[in-house]
Amino acid sequence: MADASGASGDRGPVTALATPIRLDYRFTAGTAQSRTLRGLARGKFIGQRCPVCHKVYMPSRGSCPTDGVGTDDEVELPDTGTVTTFCVVNVPFAGQTIELPYICAQILLDGANISFMGLIQEIPAAEVRMGLRVEAVWVPEDELGPTMASVRYFRPTGEPDADYETFKEYL
């Protein structure tokens, strides 16, 4: 069957589309986020503690979502933590520089009360598990910057796995 232009419609379904696209935006970090970003530029994780419930947030938020009060107390956290949840990624994407499969995990730093996303490497995907103890692998000092890209990935520490009870509320 021909369409209005006279072309045949027997080409099959469209499975990919390449088109030029661009999205420009600016992000201005607030005071709390700037503390975290400046810490990353020094190879450090900097969080903030709530003066009421004493929870530590990394990345810094500027206020406690539970108590609604400002979090001005800075806390330097270690670069070790626990995998709380994870995903094995097997789907390739354009511009990919990491070998499949790879692991994207939620990392709960020791002393923190909120997890954040990070890559897990230096371990076969089939061996990654909840409770796995990990440490940050930073870029070389001359490549550090105010970005999470200052952390290349996390790798196993070799310590015994964390007990489920110590991280279950962070799933």
Short mmCIF file of N, CA and C in Angstrom, two decimals:
data_model
loop_
_atom_site.label_atom_id
_atom_site.label_comp_id
_atom_site.label_asym_id
_atom_site.label_seq_id
_atom_site.Cartn_x
_atom_site.Cartn_y
_atom_site.Cartn_z
N MET A 1 0.85 -1.17 0.00
CA MET A 1 0.00 0.00 0.00
C MET A 1 0.89 1.23 0.00
N ALA A 2 0.58 2.22 -0.80
CA ALA A 2 1.36 3.44 -0.90
C ALA A 2 0.76 4.51 0.00
N ASP A 3 1.64 5.37 0.58
CA ASP A 3 1.16 6.49 1.39
C ASP A 3 0.87 7.68 0.46
N ALA A 4 0.56 8.84 1.03
CA ALA A 4 0.19 10.01 0.24
C ALA A 4 1.30 10.46 -0.70
N SER A 5 2.56 10.16 -0.38
CA SER A 5 3.67 10.56 -1.24
C SER A 5 3.95 9.54 -2.33
N GLY A 6 3.25 8.40 -2.30
CA GLY A 6 3.46 7.36 -3.28
C GLY A 6 4.47 6.32 -2.83
N ALA A 7 5.08 6.49 -1.63
CA ALA A 7 6.08 5.54 -1.13
C ALA A 7 5.39 4.32 -0.54
N SER A 8 6.03 3.20 -0.64
CA SER A 8 5.49 1.96 -0.11
C SER A 8 5.62 1.96 1.41
N GLY A 9 4.67 1.39 2.08
CA GLY A 9 4.68 1.31 3.55
C GLY A 9 5.25 0.02 4.06
N ASP A 10 6.02 -0.71 3.26
CA ASP A 10 6.54 -2.01 3.64
C ASP A 10 7.93 -1.93 4.27
N ARG A 11 8.27 -0.89 4.90
CA ARG A 11 9.63 -0.71 5.45
C ARG A 11 9.79 -1.34 6.83
N GLY A 12 8.77 -1.69 7.50
CA GLY A 12 8.87 -2.27 8.83
C GLY A 12 8.84 -1.20 9.91
N PRO A 13 8.81 -1.62 11.15
CA PRO A 13 8.72 -0.65 12.25
C PRO A 13 10.02 0.13 12.43
N VAL A 14 9.88 1.35 12.91
CA VAL A 14 11.04 2.17 13.25
C VAL A 14 11.58 1.66 14.59
N THR A 15 12.87 1.31 14.61
CA THR A 15 13.46 0.79 15.85
C THR A 15 14.48 1.74 16.45
N ALA A 16 14.91 2.75 15.70
CA ALA A 16 15.86 3.73 16.21
C ALA A 16 15.69 5.03 15.44
N LEU A 17 16.04 6.11 16.06
CA LEU A 17 15.93 7.42 15.43
C LEU A 17 17.15 8.23 15.86
N ALA A 18 17.86 8.77 14.92
CA ALA A 18 19.00 9.63 15.21
C ALA A 18 18.63 11.05 14.81
N THR A 19 18.70 11.96 15.74
CA THR A 19 18.37 13.35 15.46
C THR A 19 19.22 14.25 16.33
N PRO A 20 19.64 15.38 15.81
CA PRO A 20 20.41 16.28 16.68
C PRO A 20 19.52 16.85 17.77
N ILE A 21 20.01 16.81 18.98
CA ILE A 21 19.25 17.36 20.10
C ILE A 21 20.24 17.93 21.10
N ARG A 22 19.84 18.95 21.78
CA ARG A 22 20.71 19.60 22.75
C ARG A 22 19.86 20.15 23.88
N LEU A 23 20.35 19.99 25.07
CA LEU A 23 19.66 20.51 26.24
C LEU A 23 20.68 21.27 27.07
N ASP A 24 20.55 22.57 27.10
CA ASP A 24 21.44 23.41 27.90
C ASP A 24 20.74 23.78 29.20
N TYR A 25 21.44 23.67 30.29
CA TYR A 25 20.88 24.10 31.56
C TYR A 25 22.01 24.51 32.48
N ARG A 26 21.66 25.26 33.49
CA ARG A 26 22.63 25.68 34.50
C ARG A 26 22.13 25.22 35.86
N PHE A 27 23.06 24.72 36.64
CA PHE A 27 22.74 24.31 38.00
C PHE A 27 23.60 25.11 38.94
N THR A 28 22.97 25.73 39.89
CA THR A 28 23.70 26.46 40.91
C THR A 28 23.47 25.76 42.24
N ALA A 29 24.54 25.23 42.78
CA ALA A 29 24.44 24.52 44.06
C ALA A 29 24.20 25.52 45.18
N GLY A 30 23.34 25.15 46.10
CA GLY A 30 23.11 25.98 47.27
C GLY A 30 24.24 25.79 48.28
N THR A 31 24.10 26.41 49.43
CA THR A 31 25.12 26.35 50.47
C THR A 31 25.43 24.92 50.89
N ALA A 32 24.40 24.13 51.17
CA ALA A 32 24.62 22.76 51.65
C ALA A 32 25.26 21.89 50.58
N GLN A 33 24.75 21.95 49.37
CA GLN A 33 25.32 21.14 48.29
C GLN A 33 26.75 21.58 47.98
N SER A 34 27.01 22.87 48.10
CA SER A 34 28.37 23.36 47.85
C SER A 34 29.36 22.76 48.84
N ARG A 35 28.94 22.56 50.08
CA ARG A 35 29.82 21.92 51.06
C ARG A 35 30.20 20.51 50.61
N THR A 36 29.21 19.76 50.16
CA THR A 36 29.47 18.41 49.67
C THR A 36 30.40 18.45 48.46
N LEU A 37 30.14 19.34 47.52
CA LEU A 37 30.94 19.43 46.30
C LEU A 37 32.38 19.87 46.59
N ARG A 38 32.55 20.80 47.52
CA ARG A 38 33.91 21.21 47.89
C ARG A 38 34.66 20.05 48.56
N GLY A 39 33.94 19.25 49.34
CA GLY A 39 34.54 18.08 49.95
C GLY A 39 35.01 17.08 48.90
N LEU A 40 34.17 16.83 47.91
CA LEU A 40 34.54 15.90 46.83
C LEU A 40 35.79 16.39 46.10
N ALA A 41 35.92 17.70 45.94
CA ALA A 41 37.10 18.27 45.27
C ALA A 41 38.37 18.05 46.10
N ARG A 42 38.21 17.73 47.39
CA ARG A 42 39.35 17.42 48.26
C ARG A 42 39.48 15.93 48.51
N GLY A 43 38.62 15.12 47.87
CA GLY A 43 38.66 13.67 48.08
C GLY A 43 38.04 13.26 49.40
N LYS A 44 37.02 14.00 49.83
CA LYS A 44 36.36 13.74 51.12
C LYS A 44 34.84 13.74 50.93
N PHE A 45 34.17 12.93 51.72
CA PHE A 45 32.71 12.95 51.78
C PHE A 45 32.31 13.84 52.95
N ILE A 46 31.60 14.92 52.68
CA ILE A 46 31.16 15.85 53.71
C ILE A 46 29.64 15.82 53.79
N GLY A 47 29.12 15.50 54.95
CA GLY A 47 27.68 15.49 55.19
C GLY A 47 27.32 16.53 56.22
N GLN A 48 26.05 16.56 56.59
CA GLN A 48 25.57 17.46 57.64
C GLN A 48 24.68 16.69 58.60
N ARG A 49 24.76 17.07 59.89
CA ARG A 49 24.01 16.39 60.95
C ARG A 49 22.85 17.25 61.41
N CYS A 50 21.71 16.59 61.60
CA CYS A 50 20.53 17.27 62.16
C CYS A 50 20.74 17.48 63.65
N PRO A 51 20.49 18.71 64.14
CA PRO A 51 20.67 18.96 65.58
C PRO A 51 19.57 18.32 66.44
N VAL A 52 18.48 17.86 65.84
CA VAL A 52 17.38 17.27 66.60
C VAL A 52 17.49 15.74 66.64
N CYS A 53 17.46 15.10 65.47
CA CYS A 53 17.48 13.63 65.43
C CYS A 53 18.88 13.06 65.25
N HIS A 54 19.85 13.93 64.94
CA HIS A 54 21.26 13.57 64.79
C HIS A 54 21.55 12.69 63.56
N LYS A 55 20.61 12.60 62.62
CA LYS A 55 20.89 11.88 61.39
C LYS A 55 21.89 12.68 60.56
N VAL A 56 22.74 11.94 59.83
CA VAL A 56 23.75 12.57 58.98
C VAL A 56 23.37 12.34 57.51
N TYR A 57 23.31 13.44 56.78
CA TYR A 57 22.92 13.41 55.38
C TYR A 57 24.12 13.68 54.49
N MET A 58 24.38 12.73 53.60
CA MET A 58 25.43 12.90 52.60
C MET A 58 24.86 12.34 51.31
N PRO A 59 24.60 13.15 50.30
CA PRO A 59 25.00 14.55 50.18
C PRO A 59 24.19 15.46 51.10
N SER A 60 24.81 16.59 51.41
CA SER A 60 24.18 17.56 52.31
C SER A 60 22.90 18.09 51.68
N ARG A 61 21.91 18.35 52.53
CA ARG A 61 20.62 18.85 52.06
C ARG A 61 20.32 20.25 52.57
N GLY A 62 20.95 20.63 53.65
CA GLY A 62 20.70 21.96 54.21
C GLY A 62 19.65 21.97 55.29
N SER A 63 18.79 20.94 55.28
CA SER A 63 17.78 20.82 56.33
C SER A 63 17.42 19.35 56.49
N CYS A 64 16.90 19.03 57.66
CA CYS A 64 16.50 17.65 57.95
C CYS A 64 15.08 17.45 57.44
N PRO A 65 14.84 16.48 56.56
CA PRO A 65 13.49 16.27 56.05
C PRO A 65 12.54 15.73 57.12
N THR A 66 13.07 15.16 58.18
CA THR A 66 12.24 14.63 59.26
C THR A 66 11.82 15.72 60.23
N ASP A 67 12.78 16.57 60.63
CA ASP A 67 12.51 17.57 61.66
C ASP A 67 12.30 18.98 61.12
N GLY A 68 12.65 19.21 59.85
CA GLY A 68 12.42 20.52 59.26
C GLY A 68 13.31 21.62 59.81
N VAL A 69 14.47 21.26 60.33
CA VAL A 69 15.40 22.26 60.87
C VAL A 69 16.68 22.27 60.04
N GLY A 70 17.39 23.37 60.10
CA GLY A 70 18.65 23.49 59.37
C GLY A 70 19.70 22.53 59.88
N THR A 71 20.57 22.09 58.97
CA THR A 71 21.66 21.18 59.31
C THR A 71 22.97 21.90 59.03
N ASP A 72 23.50 22.58 60.02
CA ASP A 72 24.73 23.35 59.84
C ASP A 72 25.98 22.61 60.30
N ASP A 73 25.82 21.55 61.08
CA ASP A 73 26.95 20.80 61.62
C ASP A 73 27.55 19.91 60.54
N GLU A 74 28.75 20.25 60.05
CA GLU A 74 29.42 19.44 59.03
C GLU A 74 30.03 18.20 59.64
N VAL A 75 29.95 17.10 58.89
CA VAL A 75 30.50 15.82 59.34
C VAL A 75 31.32 15.25 58.20
N GLU A 76 32.60 14.95 58.47
CA GLU A 76 33.42 14.27 57.47
C GLU A 76 33.22 12.77 57.66
N LEU A 77 32.80 12.12 56.59
CA LEU A 77 32.51 10.70 56.63
C LEU A 77 33.66 9.90 56.02
N PRO A 78 33.82 8.66 56.44
CA PRO A 78 34.86 7.83 55.85
C PRO A 78 34.47 7.45 54.42
N ASP A 79 35.41 6.91 53.67
CA ASP A 79 35.08 6.50 52.30
C ASP A 79 34.71 5.03 52.22
N THR A 80 34.24 4.48 53.33
CA THR A 80 33.77 3.09 53.37
C THR A 80 32.27 3.07 53.65
N GLY A 81 31.63 2.01 53.19
CA GLY A 81 30.20 1.90 53.40
C GLY A 81 29.69 0.51 53.06
N THR A 82 28.37 0.43 52.92
CA THR A 82 27.68 -0.84 52.70
C THR A 82 26.75 -0.73 51.50
N VAL A 83 26.74 -1.75 50.67
CA VAL A 83 25.77 -1.83 49.57
C VAL A 83 24.43 -2.20 50.19
N THR A 84 23.42 -1.34 50.00
CA THR A 84 22.09 -1.64 50.53
C THR A 84 21.22 -2.32 49.49
N THR A 85 21.26 -1.85 48.26
CA THR A 85 20.56 -2.47 47.14
C THR A 85 21.42 -2.26 45.90
N PHE A 86 21.13 -3.02 44.85
CA PHE A 86 21.93 -2.87 43.63
C PHE A 86 21.17 -3.39 42.43
N CYS A 87 21.69 -3.06 41.26
CA CYS A 87 21.12 -3.49 40.00
C CYS A 87 22.26 -3.93 39.09
N VAL A 88 22.10 -5.08 38.45
CA VAL A 88 23.06 -5.54 37.46
C VAL A 88 22.59 -5.01 36.11
N VAL A 89 23.41 -4.19 35.47
CA VAL A 89 23.05 -3.56 34.20
C VAL A 89 23.66 -4.36 33.05
N ASN A 90 22.80 -4.81 32.15
CA ASN A 90 23.22 -5.59 30.99
C ASN A 90 22.85 -4.92 29.67
N VAL A 91 22.30 -3.73 29.72
CA VAL A 91 21.81 -3.05 28.53
C VAL A 91 22.84 -2.02 28.07
N PRO A 92 23.33 -2.16 26.84
CA PRO A 92 24.30 -1.19 26.33
C PRO A 92 23.62 0.14 26.01
N PHE A 93 24.41 1.20 25.98
CA PHE A 93 23.89 2.52 25.62
C PHE A 93 24.93 3.27 24.82
N ALA A 94 24.50 4.27 24.07
CA ALA A 94 25.39 5.04 23.22
C ALA A 94 26.46 5.74 24.06
N GLY A 95 27.70 5.67 23.62
CA GLY A 95 28.79 6.33 24.33
C GLY A 95 29.28 5.57 25.54
N GLN A 96 28.84 4.36 25.72
CA GLN A 96 29.20 3.56 26.89
C GLN A 96 30.70 3.34 26.97
N THR A 97 31.26 3.55 28.18
CA THR A 97 32.70 3.34 28.38
C THR A 97 32.98 2.24 29.40
N ILE A 98 31.94 1.70 29.99
CA ILE A 98 32.10 0.67 31.01
C ILE A 98 31.62 -0.66 30.45
N GLU A 99 32.35 -1.72 30.79
CA GLU A 99 32.05 -3.04 30.26
C GLU A 99 30.80 -3.63 30.91
N LEU A 100 29.97 -4.28 30.10
CA LEU A 100 28.78 -4.98 30.60
C LEU A 100 29.18 -6.36 31.11
N PRO A 101 28.52 -6.91 32.09
CA PRO A 101 27.56 -6.20 32.93
C PRO A 101 28.29 -5.33 33.95
N TYR A 102 27.60 -4.32 34.45
CA TYR A 102 28.17 -3.52 35.53
C TYR A 102 27.11 -3.35 36.61
N ILE A 103 27.57 -2.93 37.77
CA ILE A 103 26.69 -2.84 38.94
C ILE A 103 26.50 -1.39 39.35
N CYS A 104 25.26 -0.99 39.47
CA CYS A 104 24.89 0.31 40.02
C CYS A 104 24.26 0.01 41.38
N ALA A 105 24.78 0.62 42.44
CA ALA A 105 24.32 0.27 43.79
C ALA A 105 24.02 1.51 44.61
N GLN A 106 23.20 1.31 45.62
CA GLN A 106 22.99 2.32 46.66
C GLN A 106 24.03 2.04 47.73
N ILE A 107 24.83 3.06 48.06
CA ILE A 107 25.91 2.94 49.04
C ILE A 107 25.53 3.76 50.27
N LEU A 108 25.55 3.12 51.42
CA LEU A 108 25.34 3.81 52.69
C LEU A 108 26.71 3.97 53.34
N LEU A 109 27.24 5.19 53.31
CA LEU A 109 28.54 5.43 53.93
C LEU A 109 28.45 5.19 55.43
N ASP A 110 29.53 4.72 56.01
CA ASP A 110 29.58 4.52 57.46
C ASP A 110 29.33 5.86 58.15
N GLY A 111 28.38 5.89 59.06
CA GLY A 111 28.05 7.11 59.79
C GLY A 111 26.99 7.96 59.14
N ALA A 112 26.53 7.60 57.94
CA ALA A 112 25.49 8.38 57.24
C ALA A 112 24.13 7.74 57.45
N ASN A 113 23.09 8.51 57.20
CA ASN A 113 21.72 8.02 57.33
C ASN A 113 20.93 8.12 56.04
N ILE A 114 21.63 8.23 54.93
CA ILE A 114 21.00 8.21 53.62
C ILE A 114 22.02 7.64 52.64
N SER A 115 21.53 6.84 51.71
CA SER A 115 22.43 6.23 50.74
C SER A 115 22.44 7.06 49.46
N PHE A 116 23.42 6.79 48.61
CA PHE A 116 23.49 7.43 47.30
C PHE A 116 24.00 6.41 46.29
N MET A 117 23.85 6.73 45.01
CA MET A 117 24.19 5.79 43.96
C MET A 117 25.66 5.82 43.60
N GLY A 118 26.22 4.64 43.37
CA GLY A 118 27.61 4.54 42.94
C GLY A 118 27.82 3.25 42.15
N LEU A 119 28.88 3.21 41.38
CA LEU A 119 29.24 2.01 40.63
C LEU A 119 30.05 1.07 41.51
N ILE A 120 29.88 -0.22 41.31
CA ILE A 120 30.67 -1.23 42.01
C ILE A 120 31.54 -1.91 40.97
N GLN A 121 32.84 -1.99 41.22
CA GLN A 121 33.75 -2.68 40.31
C GLN A 121 34.75 -3.50 41.11
N GLU A 122 35.63 -4.17 40.40
CA GLU A 122 36.66 -5.05 40.97
C GLU A 122 36.06 -6.27 41.66
N ILE A 123 34.86 -6.67 41.21
CA ILE A 123 34.21 -7.88 41.71
C ILE A 123 33.28 -8.38 40.61
N PRO A 124 33.21 -9.69 40.39
CA PRO A 124 32.26 -10.19 39.39
C PRO A 124 30.83 -9.83 39.78
N ALA A 125 30.02 -9.50 38.79
CA ALA A 125 28.64 -9.08 39.04
C ALA A 125 27.88 -10.11 39.88
N ALA A 126 28.12 -11.38 39.63
CA ALA A 126 27.40 -12.45 40.35
C ALA A 126 27.76 -12.51 41.83
N GLU A 127 28.85 -11.85 42.23
CA GLU A 127 29.27 -11.88 43.64
C GLU A 127 28.82 -10.67 44.44
N VAL A 128 28.26 -9.66 43.78
CA VAL A 128 27.78 -8.48 44.50
C VAL A 128 26.52 -8.86 45.26
N ARG A 129 26.37 -8.33 46.45
CA ARG A 129 25.22 -8.67 47.29
C ARG A 129 24.91 -7.54 48.25
N MET A 130 23.69 -7.55 48.76
CA MET A 130 23.32 -6.60 49.80
C MET A 130 24.19 -6.88 51.02
N GLY A 131 24.66 -5.80 51.65
CA GLY A 131 25.51 -5.95 52.82
C GLY A 131 27.00 -5.95 52.50
N LEU A 132 27.35 -6.01 51.21
CA LEU A 132 28.76 -6.00 50.81
C LEU A 132 29.43 -4.72 51.31
N ARG A 133 30.56 -4.87 51.96
CA ARG A 133 31.33 -3.72 52.45
C ARG A 133 32.21 -3.21 51.32
N VAL A 134 32.18 -1.90 51.07
CA VAL A 134 32.90 -1.30 49.95
C VAL A 134 33.64 -0.05 50.39
N GLU A 135 34.60 0.35 49.52
CA GLU A 135 35.34 1.59 49.75
C GLU A 135 35.41 2.35 48.43
N ALA A 136 35.50 3.67 48.54
CA ALA A 136 35.58 4.52 47.36
C ALA A 136 36.95 4.43 46.72
N VAL A 137 36.96 4.44 45.40
CA VAL A 137 38.19 4.56 44.62
C VAL A 137 38.11 5.92 43.95
N TRP A 138 38.97 6.82 44.37
CA TRP A 138 38.96 8.20 43.89
C TRP A 138 39.80 8.35 42.63
N VAL A 139 39.50 9.36 41.84
CA VAL A 139 40.36 9.70 40.71
C VAL A 139 41.67 10.23 41.28
N PRO A 140 42.74 10.32 40.47
CA PRO A 140 43.99 10.91 40.98
C PRO A 140 43.75 12.33 41.49
N GLU A 141 44.57 12.73 42.45
CA GLU A 141 44.39 14.03 43.12
C GLU A 141 44.28 15.20 42.14
N ASP A 142 45.06 15.18 41.06
CA ASP A 142 45.02 16.29 40.11
C ASP A 142 43.75 16.28 39.24
N GLU A 143 42.93 15.23 39.35
CA GLU A 143 41.67 15.16 38.61
C GLU A 143 40.46 15.40 39.50
N LEU A 144 40.67 15.55 40.81
CA LEU A 144 39.54 15.81 41.71
C LEU A 144 38.84 17.10 41.33
N GLY A 145 37.54 17.10 41.48
CA GLY A 145 36.76 18.30 41.20
C GLY A 145 35.49 18.29 42.02
N PRO A 146 34.71 19.36 41.97
CA PRO A 146 33.47 19.46 42.75
C PRO A 146 32.34 18.68 42.08
N THR A 147 32.52 17.37 41.98
CA THR A 147 31.56 16.51 41.29
C THR A 147 31.66 15.08 41.81
N MET A 148 30.56 14.33 41.73
CA MET A 148 30.59 12.93 42.13
C MET A 148 31.50 12.11 41.22
N ALA A 149 31.87 12.66 40.05
CA ALA A 149 32.81 11.97 39.16
C ALA A 149 34.20 11.88 39.79
N SER A 150 34.43 12.56 40.92
CA SER A 150 35.69 12.42 41.64
C SER A 150 35.82 11.02 42.23
N VAL A 151 34.71 10.34 42.39
CA VAL A 151 34.71 8.95 42.84
C VAL A 151 34.55 8.08 41.60
N ARG A 152 35.60 7.35 41.25
CA ARG A 152 35.51 6.49 40.06
C ARG A 152 34.47 5.41 40.25
N TYR A 153 34.58 4.72 41.40
CA TYR A 153 33.68 3.62 41.72
C TYR A 153 33.97 3.18 43.14
N PHE A 154 33.23 2.18 43.59
CA PHE A 154 33.45 1.54 44.88
C PHE A 154 33.90 0.11 44.63
N ARG A 155 34.75 -0.41 45.51
CA ARG A 155 35.23 -1.78 45.41
C ARG A 155 35.11 -2.46 46.77
N PRO A 156 35.06 -3.79 46.78
CA PRO A 156 34.96 -4.51 48.06
C PRO A 156 36.16 -4.22 48.96
N THR A 157 35.89 -4.15 50.26
CA THR A 157 36.97 -3.92 51.23
C THR A 157 37.60 -5.24 51.68
N GLY A 158 36.88 -6.34 51.53
CA GLY A 158 37.36 -7.62 52.05
C GLY A 158 36.84 -7.90 53.45
N GLU A 159 36.16 -6.92 54.05
CA GLU A 159 35.57 -7.11 55.37
C GLU A 159 34.37 -8.04 55.28
N PRO A 160 33.97 -8.64 56.39
CA PRO A 160 32.73 -9.43 56.38
C PRO A 160 31.54 -8.54 56.01
N ASP A 161 30.52 -9.12 55.41
CA ASP A 161 29.32 -8.38 55.05
C ASP A 161 28.68 -7.76 56.29
N ALA A 162 28.03 -6.62 56.08
CA ALA A 162 27.29 -5.98 57.16
C ALA A 162 26.04 -6.80 57.47
N ASP A 163 25.67 -6.84 58.72
CA ASP A 163 24.46 -7.53 59.13
C ASP A 163 23.24 -6.78 58.58
N TYR A 164 22.28 -7.51 58.08
CA TYR A 164 21.06 -6.93 57.48
C TYR A 164 20.39 -5.91 58.42
N GLU A 165 20.38 -6.19 59.69
CA GLU A 165 19.73 -5.30 60.66
C GLU A 165 20.35 -3.91 60.67
N THR A 166 21.63 -3.79 60.26
CA THR A 166 22.30 -2.49 60.30
C THR A 166 21.97 -1.58 59.14
N PHE A 167 21.34 -2.13 58.07
CA PHE A 167 21.02 -1.29 56.92
C PHE A 167 19.60 -1.46 56.40
N LYS A 168 18.79 -2.30 57.03
CA LYS A 168 17.46 -2.61 56.49
C LYS A 168 16.56 -1.38 56.38
N GLU A 169 16.73 -0.39 57.23
CA GLU A 169 15.87 0.80 57.14
C GLU A 169 16.28 1.73 56.01
N TYR A 170 17.36 1.42 55.30
CA TYR A 170 17.85 2.26 54.21
C TYR A 170 17.58 1.66 52.83
N LEU A 171 16.76 0.62 52.78
CA LEU A 171 16.45 -0.04 51.50
C LEU A 171 15.48 0.79 50.69
#
